[in-house]
């Protein structure tokens, strides 16, 4: 029920942070994994880590704000592994600025990376995802799919959109055997949150205090949800937005 050994996954931003957590979970469950990221050095190190787990793994250098690169990463996956069953739209970025200082370029960088890429990667992958009737799209949202924060207008807009994109794709494709779900990470210790942790006094402790699990999250916390949502066990789950946050979102 949880075995992914004949399945092939493509994980954007899979070379570090939460994406590498997703990739590890899929690899441990038996999937072959293609990683996509801009940094060739990080890609190579992550591939080596997955191969050390016994997985078939490759990487493609891709900037997912580039439509040609999106198509190329999907084609590279199918060329290397013969099929594509699981697309993880994980790569993301944030530019923290007060709303009155957000430039159009900031806005496009964040929206293009976080949500436009997910739409068009899903579109490029769709013929492959439905080919074997076991297709999976796993999008990465955020607590800011639910909440607001003052310096995160573009980021929150993008992550709210990721949830609605998830629902729209799920209504279109689930009947064809392609489920579409979204994960909402809480506060996770990665490169992305490092500057925020440094700059906001007391954040470190306040996250621990508010989170029922009593800690920040780690990349390893995303291994299980990726393997589960990708598996046959999750065939009847589609259009869901699932917090992976140690209970942060339900704390009053
Ligand atoms: P990291 O900064 O550690 O990882 C970001 C990943 O995205 C890297 O692998 C990076 O690879 C890749 N990436 C960024 N921009 C591009 C691009 N244009 N093209 C291709 N790849 C790109 O951050 P996290 O692991 O924390 O974030 C991963 C996801 O989780 C994001 O969507 C983020 O919004 C979300 N998230 C994170 C939270 C947290 O607390 N950390 C909370 C909620 C959501 P490379 O640099 O090689 O391109």
Tab-separated table of C-alpha atoms and ligand atoms in Angstrom:
chain	number	residue	atom	x	y	z
A	1	UNK	CA	0.000	0.000	0.000
A	2	UNK	CA	2.904	2.362	0.719
A	3	UNK	CA	5.334	0.895	-1.804
A	4	UNK	CA	6.589	3.316	-4.478
A	5	UNK	CA	9.159	1.070	-6.078
A	6	UNK	CA	7.832	1.362	-9.648
A	7	UNK	CA	7.067	5.075	-9.350
A	8	UNK	CA	9.060	8.069	-10.556
A	9	UNK	CA	9.059	11.439	-8.784
A	10	UNK	CA	10.192	14.929	-9.752
A	11	UNK	CA	10.867	17.256	-6.805
A	12	UNK	CA	11.468	20.938	-7.510
A	13	UNK	CA	13.815	22.526	-4.999
A	14	UNK	CA	14.710	18.982	-3.973
A	15	UNK	CA	18.374	19.783	-3.407
A	16	UNK	CA	17.941	21.114	0.142
A	17	UNK	CA	15.614	22.049	2.984
A	18	UNK	CA	12.060	20.720	2.930
A	19	UNK	CA	12.397	19.551	-0.690
A	20	UNK	CA	15.219	17.193	0.227
A	21	UNK	CA	13.011	15.914	3.044
A	22	UNK	CA	10.234	15.158	0.527
A	23	UNK	CA	12.799	13.529	-1.790
A	24	UNK	CA	14.212	11.339	0.997
A	25	UNK	CA	10.739	10.129	1.943
A	26	UNK	CA	9.918	9.211	-1.648
A	27	UNK	CA	13.307	7.531	-2.127
A	28	UNK	CA	12.997	5.516	1.091
A	29	UNK	CA	9.584	4.260	-0.124
A	30	UNK	CA	11.262	3.036	-3.327
A	31	UNK	CA	10.623	5.787	-5.894
A	32	UNK	CA	13.201	6.923	-8.414
A	33	UNK	CA	13.739	10.647	-7.838
A	34	UNK	CA	14.652	13.515	-10.167
A	35	UNK	CA	15.663	16.689	-8.339
A	36	UNK	CA	15.362	20.122	-9.935
A	37	UNK	CA	17.214	23.210	-8.699
A	38	UNK	CA	19.411	26.023	-9.988
A	39	UNK	CA	22.578	25.223	-8.041
A	40	UNK	CA	24.516	22.371	-9.683
A	41	UNK	CA	26.661	21.798	-6.585
A	42	UNK	CA	23.657	21.415	-4.275
A	43	UNK	CA	21.978	19.190	-6.873
A	44	UNK	CA	25.003	16.858	-7.024
A	45	UNK	CA	25.306	16.623	-3.227
A	46	UNK	CA	21.604	15.798	-2.849
A	47	UNK	CA	21.755	13.148	-5.585
A	48	UNK	CA	24.700	11.535	-3.770
A	49	UNK	CA	22.700	11.528	-0.531
A	50	UNK	CA	19.701	9.827	-2.172
A	51	UNK	CA	21.899	7.258	-3.921
A	52	UNK	CA	23.488	6.466	-0.555
A	53	UNK	CA	19.974	5.456	0.555
A	54	UNK	CA	19.918	2.992	-2.348
A	55	UNK	CA	17.634	5.115	-4.521
A	56	UNK	CA	17.811	5.776	-8.237
A	57	UNK	CA	18.363	9.547	-8.330
A	58	UNK	CA	19.308	12.198	-10.864
A	59	UNK	CA	19.175	15.983	-10.979
A	60	UNK	CA	18.374	18.564	-13.599
A	61	UNK	CA	19.584	22.132	-13.386
A	62	UNK	CA	16.486	24.263	-13.807
A	63	UNK	CA	15.179	27.704	-12.923
A	64	UNK	CA	11.466	27.114	-12.507
A	65	UNK	CA	10.601	30.721	-13.321
A	66	UNK	CA	11.583	29.829	-16.897
A	67	UNK	CA	8.850	28.061	-18.867
A	68	UNK	CA	11.331	26.293	-21.160
A	69	UNK	CA	13.198	24.986	-18.110
A	70	UNK	CA	9.929	23.656	-16.660
A	71	UNK	CA	9.207	21.681	-19.816
A	72	UNK	CA	12.833	20.513	-19.991
A	73	UNK	CA	12.860	19.189	-16.404
A	74	UNK	CA	9.742	17.120	-17.091
A	75	UNK	CA	11.234	15.806	-20.337
A	76	UNK	CA	14.535	14.986	-18.602
A	77	UNK	CA	12.659	12.966	-15.958
A	78	UNK	CA	10.826	10.889	-18.543
A	79	UNK	CA	13.994	10.491	-20.645
A	80	UNK	CA	16.002	9.225	-17.635
A	81	UNK	CA	13.382	7.105	-15.859
A	82	UNK	CA	10.769	6.296	-18.535
A	83	UNK	CA	7.739	7.767	-16.736
A	84	UNK	CA	6.629	10.410	-14.246
A	85	UNK	CA	4.061	9.633	-11.536
A	86	UNK	CA	4.708	12.109	-8.721
A	87	UNK	CA	5.305	15.839	-9.126
A	88	UNK	CA	6.303	17.732	-5.981
A	89	UNK	CA	6.012	21.484	-6.524
A	90	UNK	CA	8.190	22.462	-3.585
A	91	UNK	CA	10.632	25.154	-4.728
A	92	UNK	CA	9.859	28.532	-3.263
A	93	UNK	CA	11.246	31.882	-2.272
A	94	UNK	CA	10.375	34.907	-0.160
A	95	UNK	CA	11.236	38.608	-0.302
A	96	UNK	CA	10.408	40.283	2.990
A	97	UNK	CA	9.401	43.936	2.606
A	98	UNK	CA	6.670	46.231	3.942
A	99	UNK	CA	3.793	46.243	1.426
A	100	UNK	CA	4.397	49.894	0.444
A	101	UNK	CA	7.925	48.953	-0.666
A	102	UNK	CA	7.179	45.822	-2.711
A	103	UNK	CA	8.301	46.357	-6.308
A	104	UNK	CA	6.652	44.759	-9.322
A	105	UNK	CA	9.840	42.764	-9.803
A	106	UNK	CA	9.703	41.464	-6.188
A	107	UNK	CA	6.085	40.496	-6.751
A	108	UNK	CA	6.843	38.602	-9.961
A	109	UNK	CA	9.864	36.845	-8.467
A	110	UNK	CA	7.806	35.502	-5.570
A	111	UNK	CA	4.623	34.699	-7.519
A	112	UNK	CA	6.500	33.181	-10.477
A	113	UNK	CA	8.610	30.972	-8.218
A	114	UNK	CA	5.923	29.902	-5.767
A	115	UNK	CA	2.750	29.495	-7.787
A	116	UNK	CA	3.140	30.112	-11.543
A	117	UNK	CA	5.803	27.400	-11.631
A	118	UNK	CA	3.475	24.950	-9.876
A	119	UNK	CA	0.720	25.555	-12.420
A	120	UNK	CA	2.903	25.063	-15.459
A	121	UNK	CA	4.958	22.186	-14.063
A	122	UNK	CA	1.668	20.421	-13.362
A	123	UNK	CA	0.488	21.200	-16.889
A	124	UNK	CA	3.711	19.857	-18.436
A	125	UNK	CA	3.609	16.747	-16.243
A	126	UNK	CA	-0.098	16.007	-16.683
A	127	UNK	CA	0.066	13.671	-19.734
A	128	UNK	CA	2.640	11.545	-17.874
A	129	UNK	CA	0.871	11.689	-14.502
A	130	UNK	CA	-2.355	10.298	-15.937
A	131	UNK	CA	-0.669	7.658	-18.129
A	132	UNK	CA	-0.677	4.942	-15.429
A	133	UNK	CA	-3.667	6.127	-13.378
A	134	UNK	CA	-1.560	6.677	-10.240
A	135	UNK	CA	-0.529	10.308	-10.712
A	136	UNK	CA	0.188	12.594	-7.785
A	137	UNK	CA	0.765	16.327	-7.505
A	138	UNK	CA	1.993	17.487	-4.096
A	139	UNK	CA	2.172	21.272	-3.790
A	140	UNK	CA	3.921	23.133	-1.016
A	141	UNK	CA	1.932	25.884	0.672
A	142	UNK	CA	2.661	27.507	4.036
A	143	UNK	CA	1.112	28.710	7.265
A	144	UNK	CA	0.865	31.901	5.197
A	145	UNK	CA	-1.685	30.107	3.013
A	146	UNK	CA	-3.868	30.698	6.103
A	147	UNK	CA	-2.431	33.616	8.085
A	148	UNK	CA	-1.050	37.042	7.188
A	149	UNK	CA	2.236	38.648	8.245
A	150	UNK	CA	3.202	42.293	7.686
A	151	UNK	CA	6.336	41.753	5.565
A	152	UNK	CA	4.924	38.917	3.476
A	153	UNK	CA	2.307	40.362	1.086
A	154	UNK	CA	3.691	38.671	-2.029
A	155	UNK	CA	4.553	35.442	-0.227
A	156	UNK	CA	1.132	35.154	1.448
A	157	UNK	CA	-0.628	35.942	-1.848
A	158	UNK	CA	1.392	33.227	-3.592
A	159	UNK	CA	0.806	30.627	-0.894
A	160	UNK	CA	-2.920	31.339	-0.675
A	161	UNK	CA	-3.008	30.843	-4.432
A	162	UNK	CA	-1.195	27.501	-4.118
A	163	UNK	CA	-4.110	26.158	-2.055
A	164	UNK	CA	-6.713	27.334	-4.574
A	165	UNK	CA	-4.639	25.977	-7.465
A	166	UNK	CA	-4.538	22.647	-5.629
A	167	UNK	CA	-8.343	22.565	-5.376
A	168	UNK	CA	-8.881	23.563	-9.015
A	169	UNK	CA	-6.467	20.918	-10.346
A	170	UNK	CA	-7.976	18.297	-8.036
A	171	UNK	CA	-11.458	18.934	-9.431
A	172	UNK	CA	-10.091	18.598	-12.978
A	173	UNK	CA	-7.809	15.566	-12.685
A	174	UNK	CA	-8.779	13.275	-9.786
A	175	UNK	CA	-11.239	11.330	-11.962
A	176	UNK	CA	-8.301	10.467	-14.207
A	177	UNK	CA	-6.352	9.031	-11.297
A	178	UNK	CA	-4.263	12.131	-10.630
A	179	UNK	CA	-4.722	13.369	-7.063
A	180	UNK	CA	-3.610	16.894	-6.179
A	181	UNK	CA	-2.858	17.875	-2.601
A	182	UNK	CA	-1.014	20.554	-0.724
A	183	UNK	CA	1.183	20.516	2.363
A	184	UNK	CA	1.220	23.519	4.716
A	185	UNK	CA	4.525	23.581	6.616
A	186	UNK	CA	4.755	25.409	9.922
A	187	UNK	CA	8.010	27.018	11.051
A	188	UNK	CA	10.783	24.812	9.666
A	189	UNK	CA	14.511	25.211	10.246
A	190	UNK	CA	15.922	25.778	6.721
A	191	UNK	CA	17.929	28.370	4.774
A	192	UNK	CA	14.653	30.155	3.945
A	193	UNK	CA	13.808	30.944	7.575
A	194	UNK	CA	17.360	31.619	8.749
A	195	UNK	CA	17.233	35.399	8.143
A	196	UNK	CA	13.766	35.714	9.677
A	197	UNK	CA	14.936	33.847	12.785
A	198	UNK	CA	17.906	36.173	13.043
A	199	UNK	CA	15.984	39.408	12.419
A	200	UNK	CA	12.828	38.982	14.511
A	201	UNK	CA	13.719	39.173	18.213
A	202	UNK	CA	12.053	36.415	20.226
A	203	UNK	CA	10.798	34.481	17.169
A	204	UNK	CA	12.902	31.441	18.002
A	205	UNK	CA	11.268	31.054	21.419
A	206	UNK	CA	7.758	32.194	20.455
A	207	UNK	CA	7.518	29.490	17.766
A	208	UNK	CA	8.524	26.847	20.304
A	209	UNK	CA	6.006	28.227	22.814
A	210	UNK	CA	3.074	28.347	20.389
A	211	UNK	CA	3.746	25.011	18.652
A	212	UNK	CA	2.036	22.146	20.523
A	213	UNK	CA	4.909	19.849	19.471
A	214	UNK	CA	7.217	22.228	21.358
A	215	UNK	CA	9.838	22.656	18.646
A	216	UNK	CA	10.663	23.994	15.196
A	217	UNK	CA	10.144	21.559	12.326
A	218	UNK	CA	12.931	19.866	10.393
A	219	UNK	CA	13.254	18.640	6.808
A	220	UNK	CA	12.888	15.084	8.120
A	221	UNK	CA	9.331	15.902	9.205
A	222	UNK	CA	8.358	15.935	5.492
A	223	UNK	CA	9.519	12.440	4.591
A	224	UNK	CA	6.372	10.682	5.830
A	225	UNK	CA	3.782	13.010	4.296
A	226	UNK	CA	5.446	12.792	0.873
A	227	UNK	CA	5.584	8.991	0.932
A	228	UNK	CA	1.981	8.790	2.154
A	229	UNK	CA	0.415	11.241	-0.306
A	230	UNK	CA	2.318	9.625	-3.184
A	231	UNK	CA	1.218	6.117	-2.245
A	232	UNK	CA	-1.835	4.046	-3.158
A	233	UNK	CA	-2.948	4.473	0.463
A	234	UNK	CA	-3.816	8.114	-0.324
A	235	UNK	CA	-5.761	7.432	-3.551
A	236	UNK	CA	-8.999	8.905	-2.116
A	237	UNK	CA	-7.390	12.073	-0.757
A	238	UNK	CA	-7.476	14.953	-3.216
A	239	UNK	CA	-7.778	18.710	-2.978
A	240	UNK	CA	-6.626	18.669	0.661
A	241	UNK	CA	-4.357	21.212	2.336
A	242	UNK	CA	-2.601	19.360	5.153
A	243	UNK	CA	-0.709	21.253	7.859
A	244	UNK	CA	2.653	19.732	8.806
A	245	UNK	CA	3.297	22.167	11.609
A	246	UNK	CA	3.398	20.380	14.954
A	247	UNK	CA	-0.068	21.837	15.626
A	248	UNK	CA	0.918	25.504	15.159
A	249	UNK	CA	-2.198	26.404	13.115
A	250	UNK	CA	-4.711	25.135	15.692
A	251	UNK	CA	-3.143	26.849	18.696
A	252	UNK	CA	-5.339	29.710	19.907
B	1	LIG	P1	15.202	26.505	1.076
B	1	LIG	O1	15.642	27.895	0.810
B	1	LIG	O2	16.001	25.651	1.992
B	1	LIG	O3	14.984	25.717	-0.288
B	1	LIG	C1	14.418	26.325	-1.410
B	1	LIG	C2	14.603	25.368	-2.569
B	1	LIG	O4	13.974	25.916	-3.712
B	1	LIG	C3	16.057	25.155	-2.893
B	1	LIG	O5	16.234	23.796	-3.218
B	1	LIG	C4	16.280	26.034	-4.120
B	1	LIG	O6	17.289	25.451	-4.950
B	1	LIG	C5	14.897	25.942	-4.788
B	1	LIG	N1	14.576	27.091	-5.624
B	1	LIG	C6	14.346	28.375	-5.246
B	1	LIG	N2	14.096	29.148	-6.313
B	1	LIG	C7	14.174	28.338	-7.400
B	1	LIG	C8	14.030	28.538	-8.795
B	1	LIG	N3	13.744	29.748	-9.303
B	1	LIG	N4	14.183	27.487	-9.627
B	1	LIG	C9	14.470	26.253	-9.127
B	1	LIG	N5	14.605	25.991	-7.823
B	1	LIG	C10	14.466	27.028	-6.969
B	1	LIG	O7	13.715	26.673	1.633
B	1	LIG	P2	12.676	25.673	2.301
B	1	LIG	O8	13.122	24.272	2.184
B	1	LIG	O9	12.337	26.229	3.605
B	1	LIG	O10	11.425	25.940	1.355
B	1	LIG	C11	10.883	24.970	0.493
B	1	LIG	C12	9.415	25.280	0.310
B	1	LIG	O11	8.759	25.219	1.579
B	1	LIG	C13	9.116	26.670	-0.257
B	1	LIG	O12	8.032	26.596	-1.159
B	1	LIG	C14	8.717	27.448	0.982
B	1	LIG	O13	7.891	28.528	0.669
B	1	LIG	C15	7.991	26.376	1.770
B	1	LIG	N6	7.830	26.685	3.182
B	1	LIG	C16	8.904	26.774	4.021
B	1	LIG	C17	8.712	27.051	5.354
B	1	LIG	C18	9.814	27.135	6.339
B	1	LIG	O14	9.550	27.442	7.520
B	1	LIG	N7	11.054	26.861	5.974
B	1	LIG	C19	7.361	27.262	5.901
B	1	LIG	C20	6.330	27.174	4.932
B	1	LIG	C21	6.562	26.881	3.628
B	1	LIG	P3	18.354	26.335	-5.799
B	1	LIG	O15	18.785	27.442	-4.896
B	1	LIG	O16	19.434	25.373	-6.167
B	1	LIG	O17	17.596	26.810	-7.007
